[in-house]
C-alpha atoms as a printed R data frame, in Angstrom:
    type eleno elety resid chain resno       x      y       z
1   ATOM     1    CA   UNK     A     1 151.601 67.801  98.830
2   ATOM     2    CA   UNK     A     2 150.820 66.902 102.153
3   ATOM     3    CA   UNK     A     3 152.153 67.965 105.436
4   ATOM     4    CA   UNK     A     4 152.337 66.701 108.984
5   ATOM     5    CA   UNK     A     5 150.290 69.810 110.435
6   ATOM     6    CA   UNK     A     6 147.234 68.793 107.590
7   ATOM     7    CA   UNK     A     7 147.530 65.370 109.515
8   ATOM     8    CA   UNK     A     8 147.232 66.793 112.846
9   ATOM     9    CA   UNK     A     9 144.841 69.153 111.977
10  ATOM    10    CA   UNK     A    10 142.802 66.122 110.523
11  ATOM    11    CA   UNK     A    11 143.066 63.958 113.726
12  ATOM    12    CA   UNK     A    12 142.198 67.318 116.124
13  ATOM    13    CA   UNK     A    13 139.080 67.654 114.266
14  ATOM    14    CA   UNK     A    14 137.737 63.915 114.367
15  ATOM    15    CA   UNK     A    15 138.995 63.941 118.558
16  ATOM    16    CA   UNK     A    16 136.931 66.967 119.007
17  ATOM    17    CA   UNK     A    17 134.203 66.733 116.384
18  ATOM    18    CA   UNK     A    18 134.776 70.751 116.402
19  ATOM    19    CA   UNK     A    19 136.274 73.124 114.192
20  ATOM    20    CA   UNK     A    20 136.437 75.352 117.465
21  ATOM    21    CA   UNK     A    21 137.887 73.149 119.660
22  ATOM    22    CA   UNK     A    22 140.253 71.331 117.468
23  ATOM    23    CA   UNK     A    23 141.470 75.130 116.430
24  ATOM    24    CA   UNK     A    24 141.997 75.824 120.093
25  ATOM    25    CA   UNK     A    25 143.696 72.380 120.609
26  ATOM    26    CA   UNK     A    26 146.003 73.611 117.897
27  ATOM    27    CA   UNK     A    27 146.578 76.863 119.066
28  ATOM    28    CA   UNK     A    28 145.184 78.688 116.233
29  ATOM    29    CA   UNK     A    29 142.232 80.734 115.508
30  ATOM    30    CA   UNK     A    30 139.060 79.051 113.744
31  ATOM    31    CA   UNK     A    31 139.275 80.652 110.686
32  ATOM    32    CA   UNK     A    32 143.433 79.792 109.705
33  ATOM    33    CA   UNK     A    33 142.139 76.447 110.653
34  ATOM    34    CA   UNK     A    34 139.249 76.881 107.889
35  ATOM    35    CA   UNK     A    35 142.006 78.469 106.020
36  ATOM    36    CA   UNK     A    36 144.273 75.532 106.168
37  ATOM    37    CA   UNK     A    37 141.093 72.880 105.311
38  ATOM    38    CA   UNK     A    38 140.363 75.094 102.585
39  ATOM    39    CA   UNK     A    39 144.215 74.974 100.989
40  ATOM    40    CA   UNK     A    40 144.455 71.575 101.254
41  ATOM    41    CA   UNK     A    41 141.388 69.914  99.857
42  ATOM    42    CA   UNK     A    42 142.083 72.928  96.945
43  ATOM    43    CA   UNK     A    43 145.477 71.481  96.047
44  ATOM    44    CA   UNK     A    44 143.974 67.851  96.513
45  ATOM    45    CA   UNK     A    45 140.625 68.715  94.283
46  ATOM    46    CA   UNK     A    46 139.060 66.386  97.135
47  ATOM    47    CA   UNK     A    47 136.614 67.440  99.783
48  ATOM    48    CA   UNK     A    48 137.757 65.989 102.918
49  ATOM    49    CA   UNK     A    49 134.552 66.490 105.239
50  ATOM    50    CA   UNK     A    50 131.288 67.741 105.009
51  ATOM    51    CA   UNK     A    51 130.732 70.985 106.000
52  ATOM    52    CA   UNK     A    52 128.110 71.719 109.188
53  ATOM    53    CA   UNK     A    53 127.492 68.245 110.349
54  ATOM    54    CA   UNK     A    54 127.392 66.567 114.115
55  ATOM    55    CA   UNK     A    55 129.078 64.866 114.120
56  ATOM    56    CA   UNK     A    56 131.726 65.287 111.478
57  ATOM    57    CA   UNK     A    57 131.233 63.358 108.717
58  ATOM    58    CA   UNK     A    58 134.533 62.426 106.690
59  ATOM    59    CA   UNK     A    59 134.452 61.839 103.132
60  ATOM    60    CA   UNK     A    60 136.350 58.910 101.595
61  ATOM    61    CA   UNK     A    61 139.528 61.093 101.147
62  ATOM    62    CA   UNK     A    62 139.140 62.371 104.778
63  ATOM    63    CA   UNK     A    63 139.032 58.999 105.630
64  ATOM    64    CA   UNK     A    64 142.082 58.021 104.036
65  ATOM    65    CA   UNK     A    65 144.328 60.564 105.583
66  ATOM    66    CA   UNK     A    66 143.026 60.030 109.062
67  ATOM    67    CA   UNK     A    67 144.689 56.207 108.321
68  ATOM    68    CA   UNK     A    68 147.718 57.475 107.675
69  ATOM    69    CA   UNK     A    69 147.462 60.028 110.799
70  ATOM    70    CA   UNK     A    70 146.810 57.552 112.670
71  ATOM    71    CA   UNK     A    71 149.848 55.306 111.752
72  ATOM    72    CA   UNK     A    72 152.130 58.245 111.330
73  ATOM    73    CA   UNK     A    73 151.903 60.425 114.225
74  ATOM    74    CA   UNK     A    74 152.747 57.784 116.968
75  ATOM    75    CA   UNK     A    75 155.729 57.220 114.588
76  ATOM    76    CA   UNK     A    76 156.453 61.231 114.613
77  ATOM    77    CA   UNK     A    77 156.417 61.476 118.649
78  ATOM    78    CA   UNK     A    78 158.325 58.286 119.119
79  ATOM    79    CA   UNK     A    79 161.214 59.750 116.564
80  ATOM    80    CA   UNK     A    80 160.956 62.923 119.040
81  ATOM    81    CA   UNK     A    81 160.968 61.198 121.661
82  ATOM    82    CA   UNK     A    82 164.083 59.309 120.558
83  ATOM    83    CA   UNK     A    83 166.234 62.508 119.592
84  ATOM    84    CA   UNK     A    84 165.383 63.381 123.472
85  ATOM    85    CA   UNK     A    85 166.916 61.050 124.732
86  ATOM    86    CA   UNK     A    86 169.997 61.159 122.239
87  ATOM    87    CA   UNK     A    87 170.362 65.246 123.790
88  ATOM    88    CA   UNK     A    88 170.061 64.139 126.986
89  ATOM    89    CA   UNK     A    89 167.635 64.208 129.434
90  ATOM    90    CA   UNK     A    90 166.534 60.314 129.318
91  ATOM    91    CA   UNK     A    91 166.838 59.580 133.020
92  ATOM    92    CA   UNK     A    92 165.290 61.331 135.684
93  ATOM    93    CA   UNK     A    93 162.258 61.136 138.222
94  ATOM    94    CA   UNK     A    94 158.414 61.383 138.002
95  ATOM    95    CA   UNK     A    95 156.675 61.953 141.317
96  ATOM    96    CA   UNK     A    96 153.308 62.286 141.170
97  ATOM    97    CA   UNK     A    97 150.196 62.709 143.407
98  ATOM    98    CA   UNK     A    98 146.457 63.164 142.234
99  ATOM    99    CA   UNK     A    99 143.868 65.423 144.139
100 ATOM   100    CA   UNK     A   100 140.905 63.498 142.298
101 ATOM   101    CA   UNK     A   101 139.287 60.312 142.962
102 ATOM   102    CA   UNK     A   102 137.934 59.992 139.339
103 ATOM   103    CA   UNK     A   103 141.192 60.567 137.106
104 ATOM   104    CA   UNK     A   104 142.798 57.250 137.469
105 ATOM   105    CA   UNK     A   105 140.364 56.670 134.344
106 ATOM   106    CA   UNK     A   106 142.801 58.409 132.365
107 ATOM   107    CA   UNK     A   107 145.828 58.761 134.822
108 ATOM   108    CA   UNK     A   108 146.407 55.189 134.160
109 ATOM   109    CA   UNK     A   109 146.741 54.962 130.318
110 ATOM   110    CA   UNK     A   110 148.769 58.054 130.134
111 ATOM   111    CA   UNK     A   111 151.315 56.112 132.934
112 ATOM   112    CA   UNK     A   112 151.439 53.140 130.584
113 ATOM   113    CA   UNK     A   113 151.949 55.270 127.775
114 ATOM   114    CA   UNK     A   114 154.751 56.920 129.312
115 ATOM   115    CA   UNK     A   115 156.378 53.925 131.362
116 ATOM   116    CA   UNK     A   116 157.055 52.511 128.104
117 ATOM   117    CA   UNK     A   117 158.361 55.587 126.276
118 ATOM   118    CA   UNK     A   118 160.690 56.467 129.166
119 ATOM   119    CA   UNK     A   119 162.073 53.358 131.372
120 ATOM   120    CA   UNK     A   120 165.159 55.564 132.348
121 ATOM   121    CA   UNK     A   121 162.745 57.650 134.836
122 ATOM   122    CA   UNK     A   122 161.782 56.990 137.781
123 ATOM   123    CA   UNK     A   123 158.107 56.878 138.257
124 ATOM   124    CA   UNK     A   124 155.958 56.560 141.129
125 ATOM   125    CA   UNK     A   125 151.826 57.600 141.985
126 ATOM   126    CA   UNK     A   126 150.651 58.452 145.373
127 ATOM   127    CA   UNK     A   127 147.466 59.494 146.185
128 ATOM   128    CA   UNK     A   128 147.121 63.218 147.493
129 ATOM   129    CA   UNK     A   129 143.948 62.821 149.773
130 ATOM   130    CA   UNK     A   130 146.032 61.582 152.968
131 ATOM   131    CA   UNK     A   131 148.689 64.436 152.802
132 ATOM   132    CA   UNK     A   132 149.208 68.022 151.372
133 ATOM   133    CA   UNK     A   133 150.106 67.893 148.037
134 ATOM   134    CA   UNK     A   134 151.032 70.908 146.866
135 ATOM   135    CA   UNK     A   135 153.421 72.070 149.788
136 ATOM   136    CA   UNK     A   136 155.259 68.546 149.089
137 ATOM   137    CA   UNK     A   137 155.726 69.698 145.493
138 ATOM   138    CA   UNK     A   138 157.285 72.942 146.655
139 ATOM   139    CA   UNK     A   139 159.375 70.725 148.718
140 ATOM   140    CA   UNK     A   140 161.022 68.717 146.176
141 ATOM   141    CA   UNK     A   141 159.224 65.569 147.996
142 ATOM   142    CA   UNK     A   142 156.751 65.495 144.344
143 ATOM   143    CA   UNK     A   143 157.461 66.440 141.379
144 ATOM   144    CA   UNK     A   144 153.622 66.596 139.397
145 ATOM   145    CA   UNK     A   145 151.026 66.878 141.050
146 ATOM   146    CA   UNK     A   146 147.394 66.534 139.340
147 ATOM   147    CA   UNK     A   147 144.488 68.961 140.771
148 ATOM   148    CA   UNK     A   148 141.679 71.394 140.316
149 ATOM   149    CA   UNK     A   149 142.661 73.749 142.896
150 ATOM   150    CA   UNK     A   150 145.822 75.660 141.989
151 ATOM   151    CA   UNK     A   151 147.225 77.806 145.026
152 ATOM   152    CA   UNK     A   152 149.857 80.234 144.286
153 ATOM   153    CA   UNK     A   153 153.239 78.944 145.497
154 ATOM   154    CA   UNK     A   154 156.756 80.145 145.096
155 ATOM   155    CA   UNK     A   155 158.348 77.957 141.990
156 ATOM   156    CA   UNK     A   156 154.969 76.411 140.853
157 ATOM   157    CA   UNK     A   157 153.944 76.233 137.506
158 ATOM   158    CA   UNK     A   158 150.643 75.005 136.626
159 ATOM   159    CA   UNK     A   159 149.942 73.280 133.238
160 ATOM   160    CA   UNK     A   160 146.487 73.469 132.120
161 ATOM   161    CA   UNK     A   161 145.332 70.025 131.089
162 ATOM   162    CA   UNK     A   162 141.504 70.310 130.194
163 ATOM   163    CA   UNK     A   163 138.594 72.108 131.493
164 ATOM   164    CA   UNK     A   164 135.174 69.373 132.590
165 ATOM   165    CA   UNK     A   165 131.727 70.305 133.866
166 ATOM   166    CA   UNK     A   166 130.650 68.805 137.336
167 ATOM   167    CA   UNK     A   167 127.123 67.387 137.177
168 ATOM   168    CA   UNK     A   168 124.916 65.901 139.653
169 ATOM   169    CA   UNK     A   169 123.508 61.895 139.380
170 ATOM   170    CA   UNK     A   170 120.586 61.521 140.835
171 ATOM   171    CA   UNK     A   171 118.196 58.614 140.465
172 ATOM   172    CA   UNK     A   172 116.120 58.100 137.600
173 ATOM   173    CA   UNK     A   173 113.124 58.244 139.764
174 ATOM   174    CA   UNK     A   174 114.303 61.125 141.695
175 ATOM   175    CA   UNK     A   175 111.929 64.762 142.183
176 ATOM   176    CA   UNK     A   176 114.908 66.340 140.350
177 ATOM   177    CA   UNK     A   177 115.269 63.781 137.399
178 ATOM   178    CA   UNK     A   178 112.670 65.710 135.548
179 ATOM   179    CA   UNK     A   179 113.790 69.656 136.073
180 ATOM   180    CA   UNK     A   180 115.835 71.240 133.511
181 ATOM   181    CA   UNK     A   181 118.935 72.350 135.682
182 ATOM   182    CA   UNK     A   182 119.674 72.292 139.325
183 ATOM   183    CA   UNK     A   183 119.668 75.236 141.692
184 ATOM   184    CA   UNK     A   184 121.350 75.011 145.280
185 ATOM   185    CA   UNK     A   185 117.626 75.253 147.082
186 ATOM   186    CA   UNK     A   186 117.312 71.787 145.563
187 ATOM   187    CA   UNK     A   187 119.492 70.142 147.654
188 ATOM   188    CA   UNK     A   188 118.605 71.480 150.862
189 ATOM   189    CA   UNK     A   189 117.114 68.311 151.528
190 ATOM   190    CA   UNK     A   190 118.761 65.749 150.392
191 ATOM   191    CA   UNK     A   191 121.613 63.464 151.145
192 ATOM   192    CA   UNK     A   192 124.871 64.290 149.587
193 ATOM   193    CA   UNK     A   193 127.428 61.496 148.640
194 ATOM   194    CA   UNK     A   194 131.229 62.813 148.586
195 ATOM   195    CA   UNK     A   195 134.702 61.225 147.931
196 ATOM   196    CA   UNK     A   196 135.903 61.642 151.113
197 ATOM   197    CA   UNK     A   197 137.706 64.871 151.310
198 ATOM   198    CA   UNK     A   198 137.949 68.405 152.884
199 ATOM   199    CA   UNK     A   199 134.777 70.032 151.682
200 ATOM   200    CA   UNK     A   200 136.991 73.307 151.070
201 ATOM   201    CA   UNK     A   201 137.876 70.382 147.720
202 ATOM   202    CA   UNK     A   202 134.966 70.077 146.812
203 ATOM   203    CA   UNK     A   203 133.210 71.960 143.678
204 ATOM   204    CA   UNK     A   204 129.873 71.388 144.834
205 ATOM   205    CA   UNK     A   205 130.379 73.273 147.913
206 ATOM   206    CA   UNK     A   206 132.692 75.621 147.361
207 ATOM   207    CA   UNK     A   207 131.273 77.191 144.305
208 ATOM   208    CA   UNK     A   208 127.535 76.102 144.519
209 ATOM   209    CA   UNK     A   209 126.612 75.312 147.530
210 ATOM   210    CA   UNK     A   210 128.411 77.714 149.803
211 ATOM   211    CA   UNK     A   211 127.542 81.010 147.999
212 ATOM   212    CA   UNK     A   212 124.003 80.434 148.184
213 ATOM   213    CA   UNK     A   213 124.355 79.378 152.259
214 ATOM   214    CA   UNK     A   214 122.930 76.305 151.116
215 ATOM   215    CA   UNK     A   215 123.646 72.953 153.380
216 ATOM   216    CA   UNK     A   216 122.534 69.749 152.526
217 ATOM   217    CA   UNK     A   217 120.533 67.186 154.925
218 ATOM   218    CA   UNK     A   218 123.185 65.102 155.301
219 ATOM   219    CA   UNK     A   219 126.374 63.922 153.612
220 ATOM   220    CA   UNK     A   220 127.719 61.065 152.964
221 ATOM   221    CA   UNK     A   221 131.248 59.620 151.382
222 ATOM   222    CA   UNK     A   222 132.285 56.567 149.598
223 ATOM   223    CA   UNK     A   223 135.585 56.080 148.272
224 ATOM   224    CA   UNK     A   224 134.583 54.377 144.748
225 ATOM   225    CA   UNK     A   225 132.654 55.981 142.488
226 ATOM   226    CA   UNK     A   226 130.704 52.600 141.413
227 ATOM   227    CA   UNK     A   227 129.184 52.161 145.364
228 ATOM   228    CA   UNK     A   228 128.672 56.015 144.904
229 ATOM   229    CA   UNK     A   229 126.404 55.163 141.893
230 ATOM   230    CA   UNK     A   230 125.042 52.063 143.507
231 ATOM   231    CA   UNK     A   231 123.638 54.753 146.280
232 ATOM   232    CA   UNK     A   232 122.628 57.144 143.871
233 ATOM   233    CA   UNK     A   233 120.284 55.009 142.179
234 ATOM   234    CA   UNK     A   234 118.776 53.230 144.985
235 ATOM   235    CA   UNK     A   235 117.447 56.389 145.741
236 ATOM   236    CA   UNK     A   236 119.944 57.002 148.839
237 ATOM   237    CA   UNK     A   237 120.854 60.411 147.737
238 ATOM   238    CA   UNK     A   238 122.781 62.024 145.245
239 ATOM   239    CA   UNK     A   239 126.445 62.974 144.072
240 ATOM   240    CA   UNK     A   240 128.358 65.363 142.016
241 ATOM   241    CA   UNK     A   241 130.998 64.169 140.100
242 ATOM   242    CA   UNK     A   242 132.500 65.162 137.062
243 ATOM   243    CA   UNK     A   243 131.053 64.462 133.304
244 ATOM   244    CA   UNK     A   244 133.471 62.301 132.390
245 ATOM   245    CA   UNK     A   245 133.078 60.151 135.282
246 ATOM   246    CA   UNK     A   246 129.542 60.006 135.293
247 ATOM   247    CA   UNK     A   247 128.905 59.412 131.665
248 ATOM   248    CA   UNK     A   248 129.257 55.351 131.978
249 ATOM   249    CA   UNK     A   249 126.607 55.569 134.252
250 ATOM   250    CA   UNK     A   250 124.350 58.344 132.719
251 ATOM   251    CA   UNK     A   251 124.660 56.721 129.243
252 ATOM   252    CA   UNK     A   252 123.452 53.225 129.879
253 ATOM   253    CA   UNK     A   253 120.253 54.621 132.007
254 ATOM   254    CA   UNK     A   254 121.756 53.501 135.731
255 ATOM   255    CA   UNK     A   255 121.280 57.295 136.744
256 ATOM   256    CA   UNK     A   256 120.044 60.840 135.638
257 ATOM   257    CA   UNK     A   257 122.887 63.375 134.592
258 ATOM   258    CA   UNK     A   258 121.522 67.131 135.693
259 ATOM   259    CA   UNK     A   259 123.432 70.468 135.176
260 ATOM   260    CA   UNK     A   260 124.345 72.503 138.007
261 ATOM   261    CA   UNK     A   261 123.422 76.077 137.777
262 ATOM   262    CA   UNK     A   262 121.507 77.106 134.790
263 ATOM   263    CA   UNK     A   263 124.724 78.145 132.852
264 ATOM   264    CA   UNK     A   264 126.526 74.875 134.285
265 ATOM   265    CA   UNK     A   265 129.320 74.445 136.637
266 ATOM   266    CA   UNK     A   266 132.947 74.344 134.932
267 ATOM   267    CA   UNK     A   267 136.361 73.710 136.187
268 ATOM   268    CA   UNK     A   268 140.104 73.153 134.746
269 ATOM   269    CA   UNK     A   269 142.294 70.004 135.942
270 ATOM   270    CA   UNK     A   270 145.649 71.469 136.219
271 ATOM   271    CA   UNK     A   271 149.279 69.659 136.353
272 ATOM   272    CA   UNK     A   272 151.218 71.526 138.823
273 ATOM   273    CA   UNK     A   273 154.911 71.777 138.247
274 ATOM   274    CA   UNK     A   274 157.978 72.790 139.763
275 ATOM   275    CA   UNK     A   275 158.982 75.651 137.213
276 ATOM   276    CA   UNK     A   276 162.779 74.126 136.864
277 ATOM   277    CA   UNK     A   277 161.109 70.708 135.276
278 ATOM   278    CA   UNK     A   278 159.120 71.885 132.956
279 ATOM   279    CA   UNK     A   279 161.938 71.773 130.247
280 ATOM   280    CA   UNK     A   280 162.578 68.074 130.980
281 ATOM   281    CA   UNK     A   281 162.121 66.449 127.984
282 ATOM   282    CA   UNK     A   282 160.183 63.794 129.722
283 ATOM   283    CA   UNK     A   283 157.879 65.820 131.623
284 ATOM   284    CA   UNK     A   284 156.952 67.858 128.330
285 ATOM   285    CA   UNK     A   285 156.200 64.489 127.157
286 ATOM   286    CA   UNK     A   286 154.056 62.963 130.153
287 ATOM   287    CA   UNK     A   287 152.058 66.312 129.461
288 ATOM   288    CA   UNK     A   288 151.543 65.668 125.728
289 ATOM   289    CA   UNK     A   289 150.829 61.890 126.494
290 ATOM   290    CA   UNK     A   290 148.105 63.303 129.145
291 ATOM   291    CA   UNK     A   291 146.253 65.598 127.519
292 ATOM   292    CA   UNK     A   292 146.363 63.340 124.455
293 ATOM   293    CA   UNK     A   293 144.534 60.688 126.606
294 ATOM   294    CA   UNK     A   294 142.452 62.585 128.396
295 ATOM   295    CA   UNK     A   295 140.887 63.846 124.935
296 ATOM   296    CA   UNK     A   296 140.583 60.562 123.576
297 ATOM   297    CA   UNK     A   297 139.059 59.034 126.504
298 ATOM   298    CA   UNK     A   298 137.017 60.999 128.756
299 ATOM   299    CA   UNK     A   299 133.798 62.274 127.442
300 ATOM   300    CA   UNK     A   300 132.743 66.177 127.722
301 ATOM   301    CA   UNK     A   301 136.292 67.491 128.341
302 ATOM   302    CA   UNK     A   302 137.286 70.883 126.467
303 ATOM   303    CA   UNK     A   303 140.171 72.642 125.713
304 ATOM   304    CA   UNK     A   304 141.079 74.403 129.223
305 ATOM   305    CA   UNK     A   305 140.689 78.367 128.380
């Protein structure tokens, strides 16, 4: 009666609270994913959520089989990850470098995660803000590297691992606290606080800013984000960061979270690759353990289109 894809279906939709977005997670359209609901609460005779609510509400029954998802799936992709390593492919190396202050928030877990799945290989994390990344990947000298910025390269492959919106904190006092989105103008006089990195990395600049030949006062860096909200609400200036890192902040009241743009500002975070390891049966897993993470954990990601 029931099958592992009604249990996965089941767990997309409470991780993304979206019949869209858990169809896209999926890889299938909305309405096989209806389709599929449909079957299976049929052949059950029990509803499983309610229809049209936000946030999904689960029946009883719904309830139930998200239990068992939960206890049987990390079963399912340990057993896969098991027959892996009985074809082969246990050992290895994982080289990584990150192009993003903010994703050890989710970096980390998925490392965990994946230290203990696979101690054959070889892991190690640099950070990519005191080299060049990318052309180390095409070296050999890396082997993942995480970024928002994918540059064509000879060999490269990259992995699209979710799509975020960059916002802007300002303080809840602020002139700008109280206007419904943020235009570049805006900013022409006030202090902008960076990580500290090549503006040409930079969101805010290259795809706000810039285009409108808008500069800021002045700018500013810190290298943690919490000193970057400790500025941000004394008033010091303000900072674009992405969603996910700013929610802590936003949520609890410490700052004001304002779009960029009326229609908002959106970007993917990509794993680049070198195109001969992506059949690795580790790195497909380090992927899977990523993006299952990052949806789990970070609030305001999507489903990278």
């Amino acid at each position: 009666m029931l099958e592992l894809r009604h249990l996965k279906t089941l767990h997309a939709l409470r991780e993304t609270d979206s019949l869209v977005e858990a169809a896209e997670r999926l890889h299938l359209t909305q309405s096989a994913l209806s389709h599929q609901f449909k079957e299976l609460e049929e052949r059950l005779g029990l509803q499983l959520f309610v229809r049209k609510t936000k946030p999904v509400r689960f029946t009883s029954a719904g309830l139930r089989l998200l239990q068992l998802a939960d206890a049987a799936l990390p079963l399912l992709r340990g057993a896969e990850r098991d027959l892996a390593r009985l074809a082969g492919g246990t050992a290895g190396r994982l080289h990584m470098a990150i192009e993003c202050h903010s994703c050890f928030q989710w970096l980390m877990p998925t490392i965990d995660q994946f230290r203990d799945a696979w101690p054959e290989v070889e892991l190690d994390l640099a950070s990519g803000f005191s080299f060049a990344p990318l052309p180390a990947l095409a070296r050999g000298d890396l082997d993942l590297v995480v970024t928002s910025d994918p540059v064509e390269l000879s060999g490269i492959t990259y992995v699209p691992l979710f799509t975020y919106e960059a916002i802007l904190a300002v303080a809840n006092q602020h002139r700008l606290a109280t206007k419904a989105h943020i235009q570049p103008q805006d900013l022409a006089s006030e202090t902008l606080i960076t990580y500290p990195v090549e503006r040409d990395r930079l969101d805010i600049f290259t795809r706000f800013l810039e285009p409108a030949d808008i500069e800021p006062a002045q700018v500013r860096t810190s290298e943690l984000t919490v000193m970057m909200m400790q500025l941000v609400a004394s008033g010091r200036g303000v900072c674009g960061l992405p969603n996910w890192a700013l929610h802590e902040y936003s949520s609890r009241g410490y700052v004001r979270a304002k779009r960029l743009g009326e229609k908002g500002l959106f970007a993917t975070l990509y794993a680049a690759i070198r195109t001969d390891m992506l059949d690795a049966p580790f790195m497909r897993d380090f992927l899977l353990t990523a993006k299952d993470t990052s949806f789990a954990s970070l609030e305001g990601v999507s489903v990278a289109r």
